[in-house]
Structure formats: structure tokens, C-alpha cells
Amino acid sequence: MFLFSWVIVVTHLNIQPGDHIELKGQVAPDAKSFAVNLGRSGLDLALYFNPRFESQGDAWTIVCNSLQKGEWGEEQREPRFPFQQGQEGKMTFSFDAQEMCVTLQEHLELTFPNRLGLETISFLSVEGDFKVTSLKFK
């Protein structure tokens, strides 16, 4: 069995509307799920982005949500799933006053409401069955 369990936390960012966060990495061969979190802090997330290969009753589904003062919002599920276990994953994140935008594997675009109305992203974390190999801020 091949196990990944990675956690990366980046704080004190100053990501503005129109800026991009490019994330590349390796999905574990036996991945169950991973998550990318963007927001003000670990308790205030404008975007909880959680690809689930087989986790919490979901299979091959991307779950998005927000977390405000420790309270979860309503989940949004995306059945289009471009990730493969054991393969490279590429994600680009951006946002504006209305929505969070995610481009996956350079071709699939998803949006999620900016429920917190964030004007700056200062917190990013990546956790789970995904090993980050490149993180760029543009």
C-alpha cells in the first residue's frame, strides 16, 4: 500500500481579485480524497475544494463548500471529475467579488460563489492524498 498524507499551510498571503494560484502535484495511487482550502484562515474559507475518489459516501465527485466562523455552508457537488489516481493533477484558482474560479487539468472550469465576499485571500492549505510539486502565485 502506498500512503500519502500531506499537509501544507501558507499564511499571510495577499492574493487579490484577478491574481492566480497555480498548483501542481501528484495524486496518490490509492487516493481517497484531498482538499485545497482558500480564505482568511482555517475557520473562514471562501473555498473548500475537495475531490473525492472514494470518501465520505462520495465517489469520483468534487465537493465545494465555504466555512464562515467555523460554520459550514451548503455543499455544491460537481460530477465532472478530471483527476486520476497515481497521475499528476493541475489546478488554477482565482476569484472576484462574486465567485471563486477553478480550472482543472487546464480545461475544466468550475465556479463557486464567494459567499464570504472576500477581497483578499490570505490563507491557503492543501491536505490529503496529493503531494504538491509546484505552487505559483501570479
XYZ file of C-alpha atoms in Angstrom, residues 7 31 58 77 93 136-137:
7
model
C -0.472 18.987 4.763
C -6.049 8.288 -3.142
C -18.957 10.105 -2.376
C -21.193 18.763 -5.886
C -7.552 29.205 -8.617
C 2.972 29.566 -8.043
C 1.318 32.890 -7.346
